[in-house]
Structures are given as structure tokens and as C-alpha cells.
Coordinates of C-alpha atoms in Angstrom, one line a residue:
Chain Y
X1 CA 25.0 -25.8 -14.3
X2 CA 23.2 -26.2 -17.5
X3 CA 20.2 -28.1 -19.0
X4 CA 22.6 -30.3 -20.9
X5 CA 23.8 -31.8 -17.6
X6 CA 20.2 -33.1 -17.0
X7 CA 19.5 -34.3 -20.6
X8 CA 22.3 -36.5 -21.9
X9 CA 22.3 -37.8 -25.5
X10 CA 21.1 -41.2 -24.3
X11 CA 18.0 -39.5 -22.9
X12 CA 17.0 -38.2 -26.3
X13 CA 14.8 -40.1 -28.7
X14 CA 13.9 -38.2 -31.8
X15 CA 11.6 -40.9 -33.1
X16 CA 9.5 -42.3 -30.4
X17 CA 8.1 -45.7 -31.2
X18 CA 5.1 -45.7 -28.8
X19 CA 1.7 -45.0 -30.4
X20 CA -0.3 -44.2 -27.2
X21 CA 0.4 -42.1 -24.1
X22 CA 0.9 -45.3 -22.1
X23 CA 3.4 -46.7 -24.5
X24 CA 5.4 -43.5 -24.6
X25 CA 5.3 -43.2 -20.9
X26 CA 6.8 -46.7 -20.7
X27 CA 9.3 -46.1 -23.4
X28 CA 10.7 -42.9 -21.9
X29 CA 10.7 -44.2 -18.3
X30 CA 12.7 -47.1 -19.6
X31 CA 15.1 -44.7 -21.2
X32 CA 15.6 -42.9 -17.9
X33 CA 15.9 -46.2 -16.1
X34 CA 18.6 -47.4 -18.5
X35 CA 20.6 -44.2 -17.8
X36 CA 20.8 -45.4 -14.2
X37 CA 18.8 -42.5 -12.7
X38 CA 16.2 -44.6 -11.0
X39 CA 16.0 -47.0 -8.1
X40 CA 12.7 -48.4 -9.1
X41 CA 11.1 -47.8 -12.5
X42 CA 7.6 -49.0 -11.6
X43 CA 7.5 -46.7 -8.5
X44 CA 8.7 -43.8 -10.6
X45 CA 6.0 -44.5 -13.1
X46 CA 3.4 -44.5 -10.4
X47 CA 4.4 -41.0 -9.5
X48 CA 4.1 -40.0 -13.1
X49 CA 0.5 -41.4 -13.3
X50 CA -0.4 -39.8 -10.0
X51 CA 0.6 -36.5 -11.4
X52 CA -1.4 -37.1 -14.6
X53 CA -4.4 -37.9 -12.5
X54 CA -4.3 -34.4 -11.0
X55 CA -4.5 -33.0 -14.5
X56 CA -3.0 -33.8 -17.8
X57 CA 0.5 -32.6 -18.3
X58 CA -0.3 -32.1 -21.9
X59 CA -0.4 -28.4 -21.7
X60 CA -1.0 -27.7 -25.3
X61 CA 1.3 -26.2 -27.9
X62 CA 2.1 -29.8 -28.8
X63 CA 4.0 -30.3 -25.5
X64 CA 3.6 -32.8 -22.8
X65 CA 5.7 -32.7 -19.7
X66 CA 5.0 -35.8 -17.6
X67 CA 6.9 -35.4 -14.4
X68 CA 7.3 -37.4 -11.2
X69 CA 8.8 -36.5 -7.9
X70 CA 9.6 -39.7 -6.0
X71 CA 12.2 -41.4 -3.8
X72 CA 12.5 -43.9 -6.6
X73 CA 14.5 -41.3 -8.4
X74 CA 18.3 -41.2 -7.8
X75 CA 19.1 -38.0 -9.5
X76 CA 17.3 -35.3 -11.3
X77 CA 17.1 -35.8 -15.1
X78 CA 15.1 -35.0 -18.1
X79 CA 14.3 -37.2 -21.1
X80 CA 13.3 -35.7 -24.4
X81 CA 11.3 -37.5 -27.1
X82 CA 9.7 -36.4 -30.3
X83 CA 6.7 -38.0 -31.9
X84 CA 6.2 -36.2 -35.2
X85 CA 2.8 -37.7 -35.9
X86 CA 1.7 -36.7 -32.4
X87 CA 0.1 -38.7 -29.6
X88 CA -3.1 -38.0 -27.7
X89 CA -2.2 -36.8 -24.2
X90 CA -5.6 -35.7 -23.1
X91 CA -4.3 -32.2 -23.8
X92 CA -6.5 -29.3 -22.7
X93 CA -6.6 -27.9 -26.2
X94 CA -7.2 -31.3 -27.7
X95 CA -4.1 -31.1 -29.8
X96 CA -1.8 -34.0 -29.9
X97 CA 1.6 -33.8 -28.1
X98 CA 4.6 -33.9 -30.3
X99 CA 7.4 -32.9 -27.9
X100 CA 7.5 -34.9 -24.7
X101 CA 9.7 -33.9 -21.8
X102 CA 9.8 -36.5 -19.1
X103 CA 11.2 -35.2 -15.8
X104 CA 12.4 -37.2 -12.9
X105 CA 13.0 -35.4 -9.6
X106 CA 14.1 -37.2 -6.3
X107 CA 11.8 -36.7 -3.4
X108 CA 14.6 -35.0 -1.6
X109 CA 16.1 -33.1 -4.4
X110 CA 19.8 -32.5 -4.2
X111 CA 19.6 -28.8 -4.6
X112 CA 17.6 -26.0 -5.9
X113 CA 19.9 -25.8 -8.9
X114 CA 18.2 -28.6 -10.7
X115 CA 14.8 -27.1 -10.1
X116 CA 16.1 -23.8 -11.4
X117 CA 17.0 -25.4 -14.7
X118 CA 13.7 -27.1 -15.0
X119 CA 12.2 -23.7 -14.4
X120 CA 14.2 -22.2 -17.1
X121 CA 13.3 -25.0 -19.5
X122 CA 9.6 -24.6 -18.7
X123 CA 9.8 -20.9 -19.4
X124 CA 11.8 -21.5 -22.6
X125 CA 9.1 -23.9 -23.9
X126 CA 6.7 -21.1 -24.0
X127 CA 8.8 -19.6 -26.8
X128 CA 7.2 -20.6 -30.2
X129 CA 10.4 -20.5 -32.1
X130 CA 12.2 -22.7 -29.6
X131 CA 9.5 -25.3 -30.0
X132 CA 9.6 -25.1 -33.7
X133 CA 13.3 -25.7 -33.8
X134 CA 13.1 -28.6 -31.4
X135 CA 10.4 -30.2 -33.6
X136 CA 12.5 -29.9 -36.7
X137 CA 15.8 -31.0 -35.2
X138 CA 17.2 -34.0 -37.1
X139 CA 20.1 -35.0 -34.9
X140 CA 20.7 -35.3 -31.2
X141 CA 23.5 -32.9 -31.5
X142 CA 21.2 -30.2 -32.9
X143 CA 18.9 -30.8 -29.9
X144 CA 21.7 -30.5 -27.5
X145 CA 22.7 -27.2 -29.1
X146 CA 19.2 -25.9 -28.6
X147 CA 19.2 -27.1 -25.0
X148 CA 22.5 -25.3 -24.5
X149 CA 20.7 -22.0 -25.0
X150 CA 18.4 -22.6 -22.0
Chain Z
X1 CA -2.7 -1.3 -16.0
X2 CA -0.4 -2.7 -13.4
X3 CA -1.2 -6.4 -12.9
X4 CA 0.2 -9.0 -10.5
X5 CA 0.0 -12.7 -10.7
X6 CA 0.7 -15.7 -8.6
X7 CA 1.3 -19.1 -10.2
X8 CA 1.5 -22.4 -8.4
X9 CA 0.9 -26.0 -9.3
X10 CA 0.9 -29.3 -7.3
X11 CA 4.5 -30.3 -8.0
X12 CA 5.9 -26.8 -8.6
X13 CA 8.3 -28.0 -11.2
X14 CA 7.0 -26.9 -14.6
X15 CA 3.5 -25.5 -14.9
X16 CA 4.1 -22.8 -12.3
X17 CA 6.8 -21.3 -14.5
X18 CA 5.1 -21.9 -17.8
X19 CA 2.1 -20.0 -16.6
X20 CA 4.4 -17.3 -15.2
X21 CA 6.1 -16.9 -18.6
X22 CA 2.9 -16.9 -20.5
X23 CA 1.2 -14.3 -18.3
X24 CA 4.2 -12.0 -18.4
X25 CA 4.4 -12.3 -22.2
X26 CA 0.7 -11.8 -22.7
X27 CA 0.7 -8.7 -20.5
X28 CA 3.6 -7.3 -22.4
X29 CA 1.9 -7.9 -25.7
X30 CA -1.3 -6.2 -24.4
X31 CA 0.6 -3.3 -23.0
X32 CA 0.3 -3.9 -19.3
X33 CA 2.8 -4.0 -16.6
X34 CA 3.0 -7.5 -14.9
X35 CA 4.9 -9.0 -12.1
X36 CA 4.5 -12.7 -11.3
X37 CA 5.2 -14.4 -8.1
X38 CA 6.0 -18.1 -8.5
X39 CA 5.3 -20.5 -5.7
X40 CA 7.2 -23.7 -6.9
X41 CA 9.3 -26.4 -5.3
X42 CA 12.2 -24.0 -5.1
X43 CA 10.0 -21.8 -2.8
X44 CA 8.5 -18.4 -3.4
X45 CA 10.3 -16.4 -6.0
X46 CA 9.8 -12.8 -7.2
X47 CA 7.6 -12.2 -4.2
X48 CA 5.0 -9.5 -4.4
X49 CA 5.8 -6.7 -2.0
X50 CA 3.3 -4.8 0.0
X51 CA 4.0 -1.8 -2.3
X52 CA 3.3 -4.0 -5.4
X53 CA 0.0 -5.0 -4.1
X54 CA -1.0 -1.5 -3.0
X55 CA -0.3 0.0 -6.4
X56 CA -1.7 -2.9 -8.5
X57 CA -4.9 -2.7 -10.5
X58 CA -5.6 -6.4 -10.1
X59 CA -4.2 -9.8 -9.2
X60 CA -4.4 -13.0 -11.2
X61 CA -4.1 -16.2 -9.2
X62 CA -3.3 -19.0 -11.6
X63 CA -3.0 -22.0 -9.2
X64 CA -4.0 -25.5 -8.7
X65 CA -2.9 -25.2 -5.1
X66 CA -4.2 -23.2 -2.2
X67 CA -2.8 -19.7 -2.3
X68 CA -3.2 -17.3 0.6
X69 CA -5.4 -14.5 -0.6
X70 CA -5.7 -12.6 2.7
X71 CA -3.0 -10.1 1.6
X72 CA -5.2 -9.0 -1.4
X73 CA -8.1 -7.9 0.6
X74 CA -9.8 -5.0 -1.2
X75 CA -8.1 -5.7 -4.5
X76 CA -9.5 -7.1 -7.7
X77 CA -8.6 -10.8 -7.6
X78 CA -9.2 -13.3 -10.4
X79 CA -8.8 -16.9 -9.6
X80 CA -8.0 -19.4 -12.3
X81 CA -6.3 -22.7 -12.8
X82 CA -2.6 -22.8 -13.6
X83 CA -3.5 -24.3 -17.0
X84 CA -5.7 -21.2 -17.7
X85 CA -2.6 -19.2 -17.0
X86 CA -0.7 -21.2 -19.6
X87 CA -3.5 -21.7 -22.2
X88 CA -5.4 -18.4 -22.1
X89 CA -3.5 -15.7 -20.3
X90 CA -4.9 -13.1 -22.7
X91 CA -8.4 -13.9 -21.7
X92 CA -7.6 -13.6 -18.0
X93 CA -6.0 -10.2 -18.6
X94 CA -8.9 -9.1 -20.8
X95 CA -11.2 -9.6 -17.9
X96 CA -9.5 -6.9 -16.1
X97 CA -9.6 -4.7 -19.1
X98 CA -13.4 -5.2 -19.3
X99 CA -13.6 -4.5 -15.5
X100 CA -15.2 -7.8 -14.9
X101 CA -13.2 -8.9 -11.9
X102 CA -14.9 -8.4 -8.5
X103 CA -13.1 -7.0 -5.5
X104 CA -11.9 -9.7 -3.1
X105 CA -13.2 -9.7 0.4
X106 CA -16.2 -7.5 -0.1
X107 CA -18.7 -10.2 0.8
X108 CA -16.4 -11.5 3.5
X109 CA -16.2 -9.0 6.4
X110 CA -14.8 -11.6 8.7
X111 CA -11.6 -11.6 6.8
X112 CA -10.9 -7.9 7.4
X113 CA -7.2 -7.8 7.3
X114 CA -4.9 -5.1 6.0
X115 CA -1.8 -5.8 4.1
X116 CA 0.3 -4.6 7.0
X117 CA -1.4 -6.9 9.4
X118 CA -0.7 -9.9 7.2
X119 CA 2.9 -8.9 6.9
X120 CA 3.2 -8.4 10.6
X121 CA 1.6 -11.8 11.2
X122 CA 4.3 -13.4 9.2
X123 CA 7.1 -11.9 11.1
X124 CA 5.4 -12.8 14.3
X125 CA 5.8 -16.4 14.6
X126 CA 7.7 -16.4 17.9
X127 CA 6.2 -16.8 21.3
X128 CA 3.2 -14.4 21.4
X129 CA 3.7 -13.4 25.1
X130 CA 7.3 -12.5 24.5
X131 CA 6.4 -10.7 21.3
X132 CA 3.7 -8.6 23.0
X133 CA 5.9 -7.7 25.9
X134 CA 8.6 -6.7 23.4
X135 CA 6.3 -4.4 21.6
X136 CA 5.4 -2.6 24.8
X137 CA 9.0 -2.4 26.0
X138 CA 10.3 -0.9 22.8
X139 CA 7.7 1.9 22.8
X140 CA 8.4 2.5 26.5
X141 CA 12.2 2.8 26.3
X142 CA 12.3 6.4 25.0
X143 CA 10.1 7.5 27.9
X144 CA 12.4 5.9 30.4
X145 CA 15.5 7.4 28.8
X146 CA 14.1 10.9 28.5
X147 CA 12.6 10.9 32.0
X148 CA 15.6 9.3 33.6
X149 CA 18.1 11.5 32.0
X150 CA 16.3 14.8 32.6
X151 CA 15.6 13.8 36.3
X152 CA 19.2 12.7 36.6
X153 CA 20.5 16.0 35.2
X154 CA 18.3 18.2 37.3
X155 CA 19.1 16.3 40.5
X156 CA 22.8 16.2 39.8
X157 CA 23.1 19.9 39.1
X158 CA 20.1 21.6 40.8
X159 CA 19.5 19.2 43.7
X160 CA 20.1 20.0 47.4
X161 CA 20.1 17.2 50.0
X162 CA 17.4 17.7 52.7
X163 CA 15.6 15.5 55.1
X164 CA 13.0 14.8 52.5
X165 CA 15.6 13.6 50.0
X166 CA 17.2 15.5 47.2
X167 CA 15.1 18.6 46.6
X168 CA 15.3 21.0 43.8
X169 CA 14.4 24.6 44.9
X170 CA 11.2 25.7 43.4
X171 CA 11.5 28.3 40.7
X172 CA 14.9 27.3 39.5
X173 CA 15.3 26.2 35.9
X174 CA 16.2 22.7 37.2
X175 CA 12.8 22.4 38.7
X176 CA 11.2 22.8 35.3
X177 CA 13.6 20.2 33.8
X178 CA 12.7 17.9 36.7
X179 CA 9.0 18.3 35.9
X180 CA 9.5 17.5 32.3
X181 CA 11.4 14.4 33.2
X182 CA 8.7 13.4 35.7
X183 CA 6.1 13.9 33.0
X184 CA 8.0 11.5 30.8
X185 CA 8.2 9.0 33.6
X186 CA 4.4 9.3 34.1
X187 CA 3.9 7.9 30.6
X188 CA 6.2 5.0 31.1
X189 CA 3.9 2.4 32.5
X190 CA 0.8 3.5 30.5
X191 CA 2.8 3.3 27.3
X192 CA 4.2 -0.1 28.3
X193 CA 0.7 -1.4 29.0
X194 CA -0.9 0.3 26.0
X195 CA 1.4 -1.1 23.5
X196 CA 1.4 -4.6 25.0
X197 CA -2.4 -4.5 24.6
X198 CA -2.1 -3.1 21.1
X199 CA 0.2 -5.9 20.1
X200 CA -2.5 -8.3 21.3
X201 CA -5.7 -6.7 20.1
X202 CA -4.5 -4.1 17.5
X203 CA -5.7 -0.6 17.7
X204 CA -8.8 -1.1 19.9
X205 CA -6.4 -2.4 22.6
X206 CA -4.3 0.8 22.9
X207 CA -6.7 2.9 24.9
X208 CA -7.7 0.2 27.4
X209 CA -4.1 -0.8 27.8
X210 CA -3.0 2.8 28.5
X211 CA -5.8 3.5 30.9
X212 CA -5.2 0.2 32.7
X213 CA -1.5 1.0 32.9
X214 CA -2.2 4.4 34.3
X215 CA -4.5 2.9 37.0
X216 CA -1.9 0.3 37.7
X217 CA 0.7 2.9 38.2
X218 CA -1.4 5.1 40.5
X219 CA -2.2 3.4 43.7
X220 CA -4.7 6.1 44.7
X221 CA -7.2 4.4 42.4
X222 CA -7.3 1.4 44.8
X223 CA -6.4 2.9 48.1
X224 CA -2.7 1.9 48.0
X225 CA 0.2 4.2 48.9
X226 CA 2.1 3.2 45.9
X227 CA 1.2 2.0 42.4
X228 CA 1.8 -1.4 41.1
X229 CA 4.8 -0.2 39.1
X230 CA 5.9 -1.7 35.8
X231 CA 4.9 -5.2 36.8
X232 CA 1.4 -3.9 37.4
X233 CA 1.7 -2.2 34.0
X234 CA 2.6 -5.5 32.3
X235 CA -0.4 -7.2 34.0
X236 CA -2.7 -4.3 32.9
X237 CA -1.4 -4.5 29.3
X238 CA -2.0 -8.2 29.0
X239 CA -5.4 -8.0 30.7
X240 CA -6.5 -5.1 28.4
X241 CA -5.2 -6.8 25.3
X242 CA -6.9 -10.2 25.9
X243 CA -10.1 -8.6 27.0
X244 CA -10.2 -6.4 23.9
X245 CA -9.4 -9.4 21.7
X246 CA -12.1 -11.4 23.4
X247 CA -14.7 -8.6 22.8
X248 CA -13.6 -8.4 19.3
X249 CA -14.3 -12.0 18.7
X250 CA -17.9 -11.7 19.8
X251 CA -20.2 -11.8 16.8
X252 CA -22.4 -8.7 16.6
X253 CA -25.1 -7.5 14.2
X254 CA -23.8 -5.6 11.1
X255 CA -25.3 -2.3 12.3
X256 CA -22.9 -2.3 15.3
X257 CA -19.8 -3.5 13.5
X258 CA -18.5 -0.1 12.4
X259 CA -18.5 1.3 15.9
X260 CA -16.9 -1.8 17.5
X261 CA -13.3 -0.8 17.1
X262 CA -13.7 2.8 18.1
X263 CA -16.4 2.7 20.7
X264 CA -17.6 -0.7 22.0
X265 CA -14.3 -2.6 22.3
X266 CA -12.2 0.3 23.9
X267 CA -15.0 1.3 26.2
X268 CA -15.9 -2.1 27.5
X269 CA -12.3 -3.2 27.8
X270 CA -11.3 -0.1 29.7
X271 CA -14.1 -0.5 32.2
X272 CA -13.3 -4.1 32.7
X273 CA -9.6 -3.6 33.2
X274 CA -10.3 -0.7 35.6
X275 CA -12.7 -2.7 37.6
X276 CA -10.4 -5.6 37.8
X277 CA -7.6 -3.3 39.1
X278 CA -9.7 -1.3 41.5
X279 CA -11.8 -4.1 43.0
X280 CA -9.8 -7.2 42.6
X281 CA -6.1 -6.6 42.2
X282 CA -5.9 -3.2 44.1
X283 CA -6.7 -4.6 47.5
X284 CA -4.1 -7.3 47.5
X285 CA -1.4 -4.8 46.3
X286 CA -2.3 -2.3 49.1
X287 CA -2.5 -5.1 51.6
X288 CA 0.8 -6.5 50.5
X289 CA 2.5 -3.1 51.0
X290 CA 1.0 -2.8 54.5
X291 CA 2.1 -6.3 55.3
X292 CA 5.6 -5.8 54.0
X293 CA 5.9 -2.5 56.0
X294 CA 4.9 -4.1 59.3
X295 CA 7.1 -7.1 58.6
X296 CA 10.1 -4.8 58.0
X297 CA 9.3 -2.9 61.2
X298 CA 9.3 -6.2 63.1
X299 CA 12.7 -7.0 61.5
X300 CA 14.4 -4.0 63.1
X301 CA 15.9 -6.1 65.8
X302 CA 17.0 -8.9 63.5
X303 CA 20.6 -9.3 62.2
X304 CA 21.9 -6.4 60.1
X305 CA 23.0 -8.8 57.4
X306 CA 19.5 -10.4 57.1
X307 CA 18.0 -6.9 56.9
X308 CA 20.4 -5.8 54.3
X309 CA 19.7 -8.9 52.2
X310 CA 15.9 -8.3 52.4
X311 CA 16.2 -4.6 51.6
X312 CA 18.5 -5.1 48.7
X313 CA 16.2 -7.7 47.2
X314 CA 13.2 -5.5 47.7
X315 CA 14.7 -2.5 46.1
X316 CA 15.6 -4.3 43.0
X317 CA 12.6 -6.6 42.7
X318 CA 10.3 -4.1 41.0
X319 CA 12.5 -1.0 40.5
X320 CA 10.3 1.8 41.7
X321 CA 7.2 -0.4 42.2
X322 CA 5.4 -1.1 45.5
X323 CA 8.0 -3.5 46.9
X324 CA 10.7 -1.0 46.2
X325 CA 8.7 1.8 47.7
X326 CA 8.1 -0.1 51.0
X327 CA 11.8 -0.7 51.4
X328 CA 12.6 2.9 50.5
X329 CA 10.1 4.4 52.9
X330 CA 11.3 2.1 55.6
X331 CA 14.8 3.4 55.1
X332 CA 13.6 7.0 55.1
X333 CA 11.7 6.4 58.3
X334 CA 14.8 5.0 59.9
X335 CA 16.8 8.1 59.1
X336 CA 14.3 10.1 61.0
X337 CA 14.8 7.8 63.9
X338 CA 18.5 8.4 63.8
X339 CA 19.5 5.2 62.1
X340 CA 21.2 6.2 58.8
X341 CA 22.8 2.8 58.3
X342 CA 19.6 1.3 56.8
X343 CA 19.5 4.0 54.2
X344 CA 23.2 3.6 53.5
X345 CA 22.6 0.0 52.4
X346 CA 19.5 1.0 50.4
X347 CA 21.4 3.8 48.7
X348 CA 23.9 1.3 47.4
X349 CA 21.2 -1.1 46.4
X350 CA 19.2 1.5 44.5
X351 CA 21.8 2.3 41.9
X352 CA 23.1 -1.2 41.4
X353 CA 20.4 -2.4 38.9
X354 CA 20.9 0.3 36.3
X355 CA 24.6 0.5 36.8
X356 CA 25.1 -3.3 36.7
X357 CA 22.9 -3.7 33.6
X358 CA 24.7 -0.8 31.9
X359 CA 28.0 -2.5 32.6
X360 CA 26.6 -5.8 31.3
X361 CA 25.7 -4.2 27.9
X362 CA 29.3 -3.0 27.7
X363 CA 30.8 -6.4 28.6
X364 CA 28.8 -8.6 26.3
X365 CA 27.1 -7.1 23.3
X366 CA 25.7 -10.4 22.1
X367 CA 23.2 -10.7 24.9
X368 CA 21.5 -7.4 24.2
X369 CA 19.6 -5.8 21.3
X370 CA 20.9 -2.6 19.7
X371 CA 18.0 -0.8 21.5
X372 CA 19.1 -2.3 24.8
X373 CA 22.7 -1.3 24.3
X374 CA 21.6 2.3 23.9
X375 CA 19.3 2.0 26.9
X376 CA 22.4 0.7 28.7
X377 CA 24.2 4.0 28.4
X378 CA 21.2 5.9 29.7
X379 CA 20.9 3.4 32.5
X380 CA 24.5 4.2 33.6
X381 CA 23.7 7.9 33.8
X382 CA 20.5 7.1 35.7
X383 CA 22.3 4.8 38.1
X384 CA 24.8 7.6 39.1
X385 CA 21.9 9.7 40.4
X386 CA 20.0 6.8 42.0
X387 CA 17.2 6.2 39.5
X388 CA 16.5 2.5 39.7
X389 CA 13.9 2.8 36.9
X390 CA 16.8 2.9 34.4
X391 CA 16.8 -0.9 34.7
X392 CA 13.2 -1.3 33.7
X393 CA 13.7 -1.7 29.9
X394 CA 15.9 -4.7 30.6
X395 CA 13.7 -6.2 33.3
X396 CA 10.5 -5.8 31.3
X397 CA 12.0 -7.5 28.3
X398 CA 13.3 -10.5 30.1
X399 CA 12.0 -10.4 33.7
X400 CA 12.7 -13.9 34.7
X401 CA 16.5 -13.6 34.0
X402 CA 17.1 -9.9 34.7
X403 CA 15.2 -9.5 38.0
X404 CA 17.0 -12.3 39.8
X405 CA 20.4 -10.9 38.6
X406 CA 19.8 -7.4 39.8
X407 CA 18.4 -8.7 43.1
X408 CA 21.5 -10.7 43.7
X409 CA 23.7 -7.6 42.9
X410 CA 21.7 -5.3 45.1
X411 CA 21.7 -7.8 47.9
X412 CA 25.5 -8.1 47.8
X413 CA 26.0 -4.3 47.6
X414 CA 23.6 -3.7 50.5
X415 CA 25.3 -6.3 52.7
X416 CA 28.7 -4.9 52.1
X417 CA 27.5 -1.3 52.8
X418 CA 25.8 -2.4 55.9
X419 CA 28.8 -4.4 57.3
X420 CA 31.2 -1.5 56.6
X421 CA 29.1 1.0 58.4
X422 CA 28.1 3.1 55.4
X423 CA 25.3 5.6 56.2
X424 CA 23.2 7.9 54.1
X425 CA 21.4 10.8 55.8
X426 CA 19.3 11.7 52.8
X427 CA 16.5 9.6 51.5
X428 CA 18.0 9.1 48.1
X429 CA 20.4 6.6 46.5
X430 CA 23.3 6.3 44.1
X431 CA 26.7 7.9 44.0
X432 CA 25.2 11.3 43.9
X433 CA 24.4 11.2 47.6
X434 CA 28.1 10.8 48.3
X435 CA 28.8 13.9 46.2
X436 CA 26.3 15.8 48.3
X437 CA 28.3 14.6 51.4
X438 CA 25.4 12.8 52.9
X439 CA 27.3 9.6 53.3
X440 CA 29.7 8.3 55.9
X441 CA 32.5 6.0 54.8
X442 CA 32.4 7.0 51.2
X443 CA 35.2 4.7 50.0
X444 CA 33.2 1.6 51.2
X445 CA 30.0 3.1 49.7
X446 CA 31.7 3.0 46.3
X447 CA 33.2 -0.4 46.9
X448 CA 29.8 -1.8 47.7
X449 CA 28.3 -0.3 44.6
X450 CA 31.1 -1.4 42.3
X451 CA 31.0 -5.0 43.7
X452 CA 27.2 -5.0 43.3
X453 CA 27.5 -3.8 39.7
X454 CA 30.1 -6.5 38.8
X455 CA 28.0 -9.2 40.4
X456 CA 24.9 -8.1 38.5
X457 CA 26.7 -7.8 35.2
X458 CA 28.3 -11.2 35.5
X459 CA 25.2 -13.0 36.6
X460 CA 23.0 -11.5 34.0
X461 CA 25.4 -12.2 31.2
X462 CA 25.7 -15.8 32.3
X463 CA 22.0 -16.5 32.5
X464 CA 20.7 -14.3 29.7
X465 CA 20.4 -16.0 26.3
X466 CA 22.1 -14.4 23.3
X467 CA 19.8 -12.2 21.3
X468 CA 18.4 -13.9 18.2
X469 CA 20.0 -12.6 15.1
X470 CA 16.6 -11.9 13.6
X471 CA 16.2 -8.9 15.9

């Protein structure tokens, strides 16, 4: 099991179009829905917003990790998007988010293995160099290579 | 410094681990040791051990979720949000460096809990009555084994059959060994009661439990010929434990608090338990013995089989307790009146509980704990010399299943012995009396014992539940 099994190339968008947090939430949720990982996109989005209400997932360092756990999710997956110019995510440090990881986890997750990978990703994101490389990746293949290290 | 941390967030998917990573990295950079327990959706990982907590200089709780702090009583605990753990781990650690973190629990005396207690609580999620009983039994077992084996040994080698039972001549070395064994037996019921009470009420319960157990086991406190045996001990233990726990729960002024666990709780609980035994429970126990004795006397004319069934059941019911004593004394009295048949049946019944249970542990290991299987071997030895008490560890642990099984076995053995004209001219039981040539019709004596053993072992193994693998 590897992170690359949760993030497939069609779940990567190196140039997000959305200009606001809401637009990007919709854009990335749509990306996950298209990949067939959701039963119900709107319900999944509700779980994302519910989590944001508890505290912004913009954790600083230019990262946001909106995540939702819901029975509207078929299988665990991660979408990755880059917004070079940054988007306001109500981050705690006030910085704009540039790297967005959107995580979808089923209410009854299939196994701990997926969670383990998200855990590894979370830890890896705390590595300055890793973030730097992600931000400057120009192709999806490059990103996949970076994810392969997780 | 050695620091610990717990991270946790509502979903337990990402923040928990980011905070853990940042805290660990920051600590490394600042030259401190750091271990982080993560409480995420996967469950608890890298759990802090009791030892970790004891040796730690402080604990950071970076959580947006309730985290149980009771195990950190008396430690420096800094509470922060999980985002603080991610955003400013250095700042959190620096607070410990500057010695700005208060000790947890200092202003909350109600939450007095040691790390061991918390740990114990976690493992103690089963039925509390069973757990308390278990605690008492496991402390009692060595006393039963030591006492039983020493008494068995001294009787087998140094004993001489007389009218008063097997007697060991005064001054012989076996007499000393017998006394040591008897000393060990004396502790049996108090230890059982004491540790049941301690399991309920912690340390303040121990003394009231032991004192209560001692009173329960000594009928002279309440004008009874025999004590209330191990069943009385169990009652005393639970009484003492719950009384102590209840007194503990009473709110008292701060000045008195320090002397509560060593003075007030043990003293008041002991007095209460003693009073209950002496004035409330003692009379019925003594009365019951008298009643049973006169009832047995009135049964003399009844059918031999009925009498054997009753005696067998009584002998096994409390294994050395008051009911057992009544039956035994009745048998002894009958020898004096020239009827040794009664004692013959009793002699078989006496040894069946320990022998049958010992056999049961050999036949089916899954129904007994490792501790019980060891006790089973000692029980076999005790059974050979007629020490019914060898069965107590099993009966105390699981009375509702074990006692009926041994009663059935003893009843069967007593009936067979009675019908085949087995006699015993010495007030003592077990195969040893045959060795001392006090028994007529020795082959049938052994047949009755063996059949009783087999019945006991089969019944107990059928109705006993397998031991939980956790034990």
C-alpha cells in the first residue's frame, strides 16, 4: 500500500481554477466525484464544511487539508491541487493556502491501512523540503514521484 | 528534559499526526527527548507507558478532543489545541524550559489517582463482583496450598489414628510441621476477605477485610461452635470493602483528609463489619448449626441412603465451614455410639471435592486458569489425606458452578460407601484412614471415592465455562 494508490493522476490538478475557498472546495470535490469515489457529492461536501466549522483545515505553511468522513464516500482517496497565487483558507497564520489536499474517507473505512497512509502524508507535509518540491512540480508525474516517497 | 505529548483532533485523520510530527521535530531541535502518543481514527498509537509518565518532566496535550488526564496526576501538564501543536510547538516546549507549567491535579484533590490505579481500572472492565472475588482468591491460594500440603504431610507420616481422629504425638517434628500448616490455614479466610475488600476499596479496605474475615472464621466471636468458613469470609470481604468504599465517599473537611485512609476509614469499617458479624450474622450462623445438628440427630432412624445423601451434600457445601462441621461432628458422635457406618460415608465424601477438582484440572485444561491448575495438583495431595479445604480455591472463584458439582460427587460417593457397608472408626476422612486400617471394606471405600471423583470432575467440566483467554 502506497499513497499513489489513493491519489491517482486524475485526482491531481496543478493549476486550480477556483479563486475562493468555496470555489476550490467545489472544484476538488467534483474531481473526486468524477473519479467515482463518491455516492453523493453534496453530502460529502457537507461533511467537509462541517469539519471546517470545527476549525479551519488551513493549518499554515501554505497547506490546507479539507477532509470529510462520510457514508457518502465509497472509497478512501486524496485529491491534490495547487494554487500558486494562493487562496484565503482562514488559515491560522493568515497565510494563503497554496497546496490543497482534499481527503475523502468512508464512514466505515475499509481498513486501517488507508488511514495509515494519510497519517504518513500528514507527517511528511511537515517537512519543508517536501512542500517546496510539491509547490514547484510542473508535471503530474513529478508529483506522483514525490508521493511515491511517502 | 524528557517530554511527552498526546495529540488528538476531531476526525483523527491528519492534524493529529501533523502535530505529533511537529512536536517531535521541535523537541529534537531544542535538544529534548520527546515521545508522542497519537489518538487518531486508527486508535491509540505509540501509547505512553506508566514508566514513560513516571520519568517524564512534563506532558503536552495538543488536542481538540477530550483527553483523559487522570493518569498524569502530579505531573506538569500543558494543554493546548492541536493547531498550537502544529503551529507553535517550540513555544509549547519553551514553557517547560521556563518552568511555567503548573502541576496537574494540585488544586483538585478529588481526582487523587495514582498511575497504577488508572492502569488497573482499565484492565478491570469485567464484572466487578467477579473481579473482587478473583483478587481475594488469588492471594488466598498460596495459604491453602502451604497449609494443606504441610498438614497433609504431617498427618500422612506422623499421624496416628485415635478416637479423636488422626493425632500427631506432641513433641514430634511432625507436630511442628502440622502447627506451621495450621498457621497457614488460619490466614486463609482473613486473606481472602482482606483482598476482596482491598479490591473494592483499595488499601483502606485491607485491614477491615482481614479483621472481618478473621471474625467470620472464628465462631467464638459470636457464640458459635464453628466459624462461618470461607463463605463467611467472602461475605466479610464484600461487607468490609463496600463499607470502606462508602466511608471513603463521604466528604470531610480538609483537615481530616490526610488521616482518612489510615485511621478513619479502616477503624470505622472494622468496627462496623465486626458489629455486623457479632450481632447480626453470628446468631443465625450459630442457630443454623444447632438446627442442623438436631435435625441430623432426628434423621438417625431415616433411610441410610437419605442420610448419606444429606451428609455428602453437607460435607461438600462449604468445605470446612459450619455446615461441613455439623456433618463431621455428627459422624464423630456416631462412632462413639458404635455406628462407624456414618463416618465411613463421610470419610469418602470428605476427600471427593479436592480429588475430583484435581482430576478435573487434569482432564480439561481450558476450564481452569494456570493458577488453578497448580492448585489442582496440591488439591490432589490434600484430598488423599482428607483435607476438604483443598477445593476452596476453586469454589471461591466460581461458587455457583463448583459447589453443586462437588456436592453431587460427594453425595454419590457417600451413598456408595453407605450401601456397601464401608465403616471408618476414626473421625477423619480420605484414603489415609484406610492406610491406617481404620476402615472396613477398603475396596468399596476406594470404589466410592473414585466414582465420586469422576462424577465431580465430569459435572464440573461440563458446567464450568472456559477460562477467558485474557486471564
